[in-house]
Amino acid sequence: MSNTKEVFKPNKKFAQNARIKNMCEYQALQDFATEDYEGFWGGYAKEKIDWIEPFTNVMDESNFPFVKWFEGGKLNVSAQCIDRHLDKRKNKAAIIFEGDRGDKQVITYLELYYNVNKFANLLKEDFGVKKGDRVVIYMPMIPEAAYAMLACARIGAIHSIVFGGFSAEALKDRIEDADAKIVITADGAFRKEKPYMLKPVVDAAIDEKSPVEKVLVIERNNEDVEWVAGRDYSYNELIKEKSAKCEAEVMDAEDPLFLLYTSGSTGKPKGVQHNQAGYILWAQMTMEWVFDVKENDTYWCTADVGWITGHTYIVYGPLAMGATTVMFEGVITYPDAGRPWKMVEEHRINQFYTAPTAIRVLHKMGEHEPANYDISSLKVLGTVGEPIDPPAWKWYYEEVGASKCAIVDTYWQTETGGHIVSPLPGATPIKPACATLSLPGIMGEILDPQTGERVEVGEKGYMCVTKPWPSMIRGVWGDEERFVKSYFGDVKKDGKAVYFTGDGAVYDEDGYITITGRTDDVINVSGHRMGTAEVEASIKKHPNVAEVAVVAKPHAIKGEGIFAYIVLKSDDGVADEVEEVKAINEVIKKEIGNIAICDDMVFVSGLPKTRSGKIMRRILRAIAKNEEITQDISTLEDPSIVKKIQNMVRK
Ligand code: WT7
């Protein structure tokens, strides 16, 4: 397979100064980790983390999959990200913010320190937030989102960020699952030069039974909002009175740092829990290795803080290593598809990290836009969120990277905390659309789920990690059983359960890993995970829906789109299909948010089911893609339904 693929060697000049300079160095690190796992991790933990008290034990896996890292160690993540840099970097830009309308703000490490301390004091003094309390953050992409996260970390509160695109219902579910007493939000923000609102969504998410006691509102767009007396408070007012000094709480290495809800193949979203030391260690190490950010570099990740990429690679990773991180409020194609390249030129950005879906849009809308700007500062280009397709990769490499920048196709997930499979920009020869190799310290392996053996070259298997690593998920909030079942129930190697990512993957002759996508009922829409069960549950709330099945269908820009097969209770609605589709999409918007709106909706007379009533999604996937049905359909409850559905879809 690799023989047919082009290989691009790292830029020699870049490699000379890279942290990992060649494949020998990569191999030496991976060998070290293989031979002395605890020595490897213990050494880095000592070197990289500013411990308040040293740890006494590197890893305890006696209660696997409940694993503990760096026990006995005490630290504070906000101090790791801010305080320890003040000696050397107090006047260095920590965050460069660019607003939707082009407004700019530079926040130095010293300013960040003051802002976070004030924020932390506000949470403690005015809101009574204590160590271990859950705080929900529902915010736009503004610096205060980062302050809020770091302020929670400073006082030991557990933040749970909910992406600003989620609906009131989705926000409500997450607030209630985490039993959060506090919500931090903004009145709204700006998108395409127009104000949009968040506070009304928060209002709608809180009813009499809600655990929420207080809401902090950052006034960003200054639009009118409702204020509930005794519940809602203006950050802009309260912050004025706050002291800029707040002692960092002494945290245990394994105290929780944050929750982040993500979709699974069944049921409601899971609150993925990450803890202090292991998470911050790997966030920092991967920042250094994978993006190779240097002291004077400017790094930009276009993600939203509502996703794990925003946590690890906009806030925690860059700040932990003392880098300058760019935060962008706007839309990358607004006012035109030259916006990111204009920003790269203006801020002289050196590392640019985005998603394949964004690359495809920028390619389609502005193929030659990069040439209109001086983007020669770029050294490393990153991609994340879904498998990237070779044409998008090629354009990124040639037009954006001028065939001299490394592309790091970083494979990871909410649960892994940081990258697990990725090229190293100064070392790894890269191939288009290939995540390449496990990072040093990560024991990634593609296994056969039946035998637990490593699969042969070219054979599809399950992407697993066979040893616990520091930034691994620590739990599903409030549901131990689901944690064990979701991640450690599918694959056993040598009789021992291993972490399974949910993704399929394949090796090529060079041992390179290509991720082929989810093996479960999870759809990857524009790099965002959507559970089919969740989308189906929302559609079922429409009173005229009897049955529904949702599958993924390839989409030119989004990677995957959502295709829904719907059986209505009464047929009258079908007379006006357009109206019915609209009404169902409204329900989805209300239950989940715009991100879950269906690309295709077909009304069918029934679904293909086995005699025991199981919906055959494989058939539905094939029909959505307009593929031949290769499966035996004679065992279906009603084999004739397949033809009927095909006719409905094709019409
Ligand atoms: C899922 C994780 C990781 C941050 C953003 C999404 C897919 C992620 C890649 C990649 C192929 C990828 C996987 C994974 N994915 N990166 N480089 N190549 N697929 O985080 O919402 O937790 O989704 O995204 O399917 O399981 P997430």
mmCIF file with all atom_site columns, N, CA and C and ligand atoms in Angstrom, residues 262 307-309 383-388 409-415 421 435 501-503 515-518 524 527-529, ligand 1:
data_model
loop_
_atom_site.group_PDB
_atom_site.id
_atom_site.type_symbol
_atom_site.label_atom_id
_atom_site.label_alt_id
_atom_site.label_comp_id
_atom_site.label_asym_id
_atom_site.label_entity_id
_atom_site.label_seq_id
_atom_site.pdbx_PDB_ins_code
_atom_site.Cartn_x
_atom_site.Cartn_y
_atom_site.Cartn_z
_atom_site.occupancy
_atom_site.B_iso_or_equiv
_atom_site.pdbx_formal_charge
_atom_site.auth_seq_id
_atom_site.auth_comp_id
_atom_site.auth_asym_id
_atom_site.auth_atom_id
_atom_site.pdbx_PDB_model_num
ATOM   1   N N   . THR A 1 262 ? -19.120 13.886 25.743 1.00 0.00 ? 262 THR A N   1
ATOM   2   C CA  . THR A 1 262 ? -18.956 13.476 24.350 1.00 0.00 ? 262 THR A CA  1
ATOM   3   C C   . THR A 1 262 ? -19.927 12.346 24.041 1.00 0.00 ? 262 THR A C   1
ATOM   4   N N   . TRP A 1 307 ? -14.670 21.990 22.589 1.00 0.00 ? 307 TRP A N   1
ATOM   5   C CA  . TRP A 1 307 ? -14.243 20.632 22.238 1.00 0.00 ? 307 TRP A CA  1
ATOM   6   C C   . TRP A 1 307 ? -12.898 20.338 22.903 1.00 0.00 ? 307 TRP A C   1
ATOM   7   N N   . ILE A 1 308 ? -12.511 19.085 22.921 1.00 0.00 ? 308 ILE A N   1
ATOM   8   C CA  . ILE A 1 308 ? -11.254 18.718 23.593 1.00 0.00 ? 308 ILE A CA  1
ATOM   9   C C   . ILE A 1 308 ? -10.055 19.413 22.936 1.00 0.00 ? 308 ILE A C   1
ATOM   10  N N   . THR A 1 309 ? -10.100 19.620 21.612 1.00 0.00 ? 309 THR A N   1
ATOM   11  C CA  . THR A 1 309 ? -8.977  20.284 20.947 1.00 0.00 ? 309 THR A CA  1
ATOM   12  C C   . THR A 1 309 ? -8.772  21.680 21.536 1.00 0.00 ? 309 THR A C   1
ATOM   13  N N   . THR A 1 383 ? -3.645  18.863 11.409 1.00 0.00 ? 383 THR A N   1
ATOM   14  C CA  . THR A 1 383 ? -5.041  18.535 11.130 1.00 0.00 ? 383 THR A CA  1
ATOM   15  C C   . THR A 1 383 ? -5.533  17.544 12.173 1.00 0.00 ? 383 THR A C   1
ATOM   16  N N   . VAL A 1 384 ? -6.819  17.611 12.471 1.00 0.00 ? 384 VAL A N   1
ATOM   17  C CA  . VAL A 1 384 ? -7.409  16.760 13.499 1.00 0.00 ? 384 VAL A CA  1
ATOM   18  C C   . VAL A 1 384 ? -8.925  16.654 13.354 1.00 0.00 ? 384 VAL A C   1
ATOM   19  N N   . GLY A 1 385 ? -9.465  15.527 13.796 1.00 0.00 ? 385 GLY A N   1
ATOM   20  C CA  . GLY A 1 385 ? -10.917 15.426 13.953 1.00 0.00 ? 385 GLY A CA  1
ATOM   21  C C   . GLY A 1 385 ? -11.543 14.342 13.127 1.00 0.00 ? 385 GLY A C   1
ATOM   22  N N   . GLU A 1 386 ? -10.939 14.018 11.999 1.00 0.00 ? 386 GLU A N   1
ATOM   23  C CA  . GLU A 1 386 ? -11.508 12.989 11.124 1.00 0.00 ? 386 GLU A CA  1
ATOM   24  C C   . GLU A 1 386 ? -10.417 12.607 10.131 1.00 0.00 ? 386 GLU A C   1
ATOM   25  N N   . PRO A 1 387 ? -10.605 11.498 9.457  1.00 0.00 ? 387 PRO A N   1
ATOM   26  C CA  . PRO A 1 387 ? -9.616  11.149 8.437  1.00 0.00 ? 387 PRO A CA  1
ATOM   27  C C   . PRO A 1 387 ? -9.599  12.240 7.360  1.00 0.00 ? 387 PRO A C   1
ATOM   28  N N   . ILE A 1 388 ? -8.430  12.686 6.981  1.00 0.00 ? 388 ILE A N   1
ATOM   29  C CA  . ILE A 1 388 ? -8.352  13.705 5.938  1.00 0.00 ? 388 ILE A CA  1
ATOM   30  C C   . ILE A 1 388 ? -8.219  12.986 4.594  1.00 0.00 ? 388 ILE A C   1
ATOM   31  N N   . ASP A 1 409 ? -0.805  15.020 10.948 1.00 0.00 ? 409 ASP A N   1
ATOM   32  C CA  . ASP A 1 409 ? -2.170  14.484 10.979 1.00 0.00 ? 409 ASP A CA  1
ATOM   33  C C   . ASP A 1 409 ? -2.310  13.821 12.342 1.00 0.00 ? 409 ASP A C   1
ATOM   34  N N   . THR A 1 410 ? -2.863  14.575 13.280 1.00 0.00 ? 410 THR A N   1
ATOM   35  C CA  . THR A 1 410 ? -2.879  14.131 14.671 1.00 0.00 ? 410 THR A CA  1
ATOM   36  C C   . THR A 1 410 ? -4.140  13.331 14.961 1.00 0.00 ? 410 THR A C   1
ATOM   37  N N   . TYR A 1 411 ? -3.961  12.104 15.342 1.00 0.00 ? 411 TYR A N   1
ATOM   38  C CA  . TYR A 1 411 ? -5.096  11.255 15.694 1.00 0.00 ? 411 TYR A CA  1
ATOM   39  C C   . TYR A 1 411 ? -5.211  11.147 17.213 1.00 0.00 ? 411 TYR A C   1
ATOM   40  N N   . TRP A 1 412 ? -6.402  11.432 17.715 1.00 0.00 ? 412 TRP A N   1
ATOM   41  C CA  . TRP A 1 412 ? -6.671  11.313 19.158 1.00 0.00 ? 412 TRP A CA  1
ATOM   42  C C   . TRP A 1 412 ? -8.156  11.516 19.380 1.00 0.00 ? 412 TRP A C   1
ATOM   43  N N   . GLN A 1 413 ? -8.582  11.606 20.615 1.00 0.00 ? 413 GLN A N   1
ATOM   44  C CA  . GLN A 1 413 ? -10.002 11.784 20.928 1.00 0.00 ? 413 GLN A CA  1
ATOM   45  C C   . GLN A 1 413 ? -10.165 12.416 22.304 1.00 0.00 ? 413 GLN A C   1
ATOM   46  N N   . THR A 1 414 ? -11.394 12.816 22.591 1.00 0.00 ? 414 THR A N   1
ATOM   47  C CA  . THR A 1 414 ? -11.692 13.422 23.889 1.00 0.00 ? 414 THR A CA  1
ATOM   48  C C   . THR A 1 414 ? -11.093 12.569 25.013 1.00 0.00 ? 414 THR A C   1
ATOM   49  N N   . GLU A 1 415 ? -11.249 11.269 24.896 1.00 0.00 ? 415 GLU A N   1
ATOM   50  C CA  . GLU A 1 415 ? -10.836 10.350 25.951 1.00 0.00 ? 415 GLU A CA  1
ATOM   51  C C   . GLU A 1 415 ? -9.322  10.229 26.098 1.00 0.00 ? 415 GLU A C   1
ATOM   52  N N   . VAL A 1 421 ? -1.504  9.212  18.035 1.00 0.00 ? 421 VAL A N   1
ATOM   53  C CA  . VAL A 1 421 ? -0.799  8.809  16.812 1.00 0.00 ? 421 VAL A CA  1
ATOM   54  C C   . VAL A 1 421 ? -0.591  10.072 15.984 1.00 0.00 ? 421 VAL A C   1
ATOM   55  N N   . ALA A 1 435 ? -1.930  9.110  9.620  1.00 0.00 ? 435 ALA A N   1
ATOM   56  C CA  . ALA A 1 435 ? -1.533  9.621  10.943 1.00 0.00 ? 435 ALA A CA  1
ATOM   57  C C   . ALA A 1 435 ? -0.169  9.065  11.387 1.00 0.00 ? 435 ALA A C   1
ATOM   58  N N   . THR A 1 501 ? -10.365 2.490  21.106 1.00 0.00 ? 501 THR A N   1
ATOM   59  C CA  . THR A 1 501 ? -10.761 3.858  20.755 1.00 0.00 ? 501 THR A CA  1
ATOM   60  C C   . THR A 1 501 ? -12.138 3.952  20.106 1.00 0.00 ? 501 THR A C   1
ATOM   61  N N   . GLY A 1 502 ? -12.601 2.838  19.524 1.00 0.00 ? 502 GLY A N   1
ATOM   62  C CA  . GLY A 1 502 ? -13.832 2.897  18.735 1.00 0.00 ? 502 GLY A CA  1
ATOM   63  C C   . GLY A 1 502 ? -13.552 3.109  17.258 1.00 0.00 ? 502 GLY A C   1
ATOM   64  N N   . ASP A 1 503 ? -12.265 3.275  16.903 1.00 0.00 ? 503 ASP A N   1
ATOM   65  C CA  . ASP A 1 503 ? -11.906 3.489  15.501 1.00 0.00 ? 503 ASP A CA  1
ATOM   66  C C   . ASP A 1 503 ? -11.270 2.255  14.880 1.00 0.00 ? 503 ASP A C   1
ATOM   67  N N   . ILE A 1 515 ? -6.017  5.708  9.985  1.00 0.00 ? 515 ILE A N   1
ATOM   68  C CA  . ILE A 1 515 ? -7.295  5.565  10.683 1.00 0.00 ? 515 ILE A CA  1
ATOM   69  C C   . ILE A 1 515 ? -8.391  5.517  9.632  1.00 0.00 ? 515 ILE A C   1
ATOM   70  N N   . THR A 1 516 ? -9.268  4.513  9.742  1.00 0.00 ? 516 THR A N   1
ATOM   71  C CA  . THR A 1 516 ? -10.308 4.377  8.716  1.00 0.00 ? 516 THR A CA  1
ATOM   72  C C   . THR A 1 516 ? -11.673 4.889  9.175  1.00 0.00 ? 516 THR A C   1
ATOM   73  N N   . GLY A 1 517 ? -11.794 5.235  10.441 1.00 0.00 ? 517 GLY A N   1
ATOM   74  C CA  . GLY A 1 517 ? -13.066 5.788  10.929 1.00 0.00 ? 517 GLY A CA  1
ATOM   75  C C   . GLY A 1 517 ? -13.703 4.920  11.995 1.00 0.00 ? 517 GLY A C   1
ATOM   76  N N   . ARG A 1 518 ? -14.816 5.388  12.534 1.00 0.00 ? 518 ARG A N   1
ATOM   77  C CA  . ARG A 1 518 ? -15.474 4.724  13.651 1.00 0.00 ? 518 ARG A CA  1
ATOM   78  C C   . ARG A 1 518 ? -16.009 3.346  13.254 1.00 0.00 ? 518 ARG A C   1
ATOM   79  N N   . ASN A 1 524 ? -19.248 11.188 12.371 1.00 0.00 ? 524 ASN A N   1
ATOM   80  C CA  . ASN A 1 524 ? -18.293 12.278 12.537 1.00 0.00 ? 524 ASN A CA  1
ATOM   81  C C   . ASN A 1 524 ? -18.659 13.422 11.584 1.00 0.00 ? 524 ASN A C   1
ATOM   82  N N   . GLY A 1 527 ? -15.902 16.785 11.986 1.00 0.00 ? 527 GLY A N   1
ATOM   83  C CA  . GLY A 1 527 ? -14.983 16.553 13.095 1.00 0.00 ? 527 GLY A CA  1
ATOM   84  C C   . GLY A 1 527 ? -15.662 16.527 14.455 1.00 0.00 ? 527 GLY A C   1
ATOM   85  N N   . HIS A 1 528 ? -16.991 16.596 14.482 1.00 0.00 ? 528 HIS A N   1
ATOM   86  C CA  . HIS A 1 528 ? -17.708 16.511 15.752 1.00 0.00 ? 528 HIS A CA  1
ATOM   87  C C   . HIS A 1 528 ? -18.426 15.191 15.843 1.00 0.00 ? 528 HIS A C   1
ATOM   88  N N   . ARG A 1 529 ? -18.330 14.612 17.021 1.00 0.00 ? 529 ARG A N   1
ATOM   89  C CA  . ARG A 1 529 ? -18.912 13.305 17.207 1.00 0.00 ? 529 ARG A CA  1
ATOM   90  C C   . ARG A 1 529 ? -20.390 13.392 17.513 1.00 0.00 ? 529 ARG A C   1
HETATM 91  C C1  . WT7 B 2 .   ? -12.801 10.913 16.939 1.00 0.00 ? 1   WT7 B C1  1
HETATM 92  C C2  . WT7 B 2 .   ? -12.640 11.676 18.208 1.00 0.00 ? 1   WT7 B C2  1
HETATM 93  C C3  . WT7 B 2 .   ? -9.480  14.709 18.781 1.00 0.00 ? 1   WT7 B C3  1
HETATM 94  C C4  . WT7 B 2 .   ? -10.075 16.015 18.777 1.00 0.00 ? 1   WT7 B C4  1
HETATM 95  C C5  . WT7 B 2 .   ? -11.242 16.252 17.909 1.00 0.00 ? 1   WT7 B C5  1
HETATM 96  C C6  . WT7 B 2 .   ? -12.325 15.223 17.915 1.00 0.00 ? 1   WT7 B C6  1
HETATM 97  C C7  . WT7 B 2 .   ? -11.810 10.975 14.825 1.00 0.00 ? 1   WT7 B C7  1
HETATM 98  C C8  . WT7 B 2 .   ? -9.821  12.449 15.311 1.00 0.00 ? 1   WT7 B C8  1
HETATM 99  C C9  . WT7 B 2 .   ? -8.505  11.984 13.647 1.00 0.00 ? 1   WT7 B C9  1
HETATM 100 C C10 . WT7 B 2 .   ? -7.495  11.842 12.664 1.00 0.00 ? 1   WT7 B C10 1
HETATM 101 C C11 . WT7 B 2 .   ? -8.806  10.210 11.639 1.00 0.00 ? 1   WT7 B C11 1
HETATM 102 C C12 . WT7 B 2 .   ? -9.656  11.187 13.546 1.00 0.00 ? 1   WT7 B C12 1
HETATM 103 C C13 . WT7 B 2 .   ? -11.800 9.552  15.344 1.00 0.00 ? 1   WT7 B C13 1
HETATM 104 C C14 . WT7 B 2 .   ? -11.882 9.734  16.846 1.00 0.00 ? 1   WT7 B C14 1
HETATM 105 N N1  . WT7 B 2 .   ? -10.471 11.509 14.584 1.00 0.00 ? 1   WT7 B N1  1
HETATM 106 N N2  . WT7 B 2 .   ? -8.649  12.739 14.760 1.00 0.00 ? 1   WT7 B N2  1
HETATM 107 N N3  . WT7 B 2 .   ? -6.368  12.569 12.679 1.00 0.00 ? 1   WT7 B N3  1
HETATM 108 N N4  . WT7 B 2 .   ? -7.685  10.928 11.671 1.00 0.00 ? 1   WT7 B N4  1
HETATM 109 N N5  . WT7 B 2 .   ? -9.808  10.302 12.530 1.00 0.00 ? 1   WT7 B N5  1
HETATM 110 O O1  . WT7 B 2 .   ? -12.490 14.660 19.184 1.00 0.00 ? 1   WT7 B O1  1
HETATM 111 O O2  . WT7 B 2 .   ? -14.964 14.440 19.337 1.00 0.00 ? 1   WT7 B O2  1
HETATM 112 O O3  . WT7 B 2 .   ? -13.436 13.022 20.767 1.00 0.00 ? 1   WT7 B O3  1
HETATM 113 O O4  . WT7 B 2 .   ? -13.649 12.640 18.286 1.00 0.00 ? 1   WT7 B O4  1
HETATM 114 O O5  . WT7 B 2 .   ? -12.473 11.747 15.829 1.00 0.00 ? 1   WT7 B O5  1
HETATM 115 O O6  . WT7 B 2 .   ? -12.916 8.884  14.875 1.00 0.00 ? 1   WT7 B O6  1
HETATM 116 O O7  . WT7 B 2 .   ? -12.381 8.624  17.530 1.00 0.00 ? 1   WT7 B O7  1
HETATM 117 P P1  . WT7 B 2 .   ? -13.677 13.693 19.463 1.00 0.00 ? 1   WT7 B P1  1
#
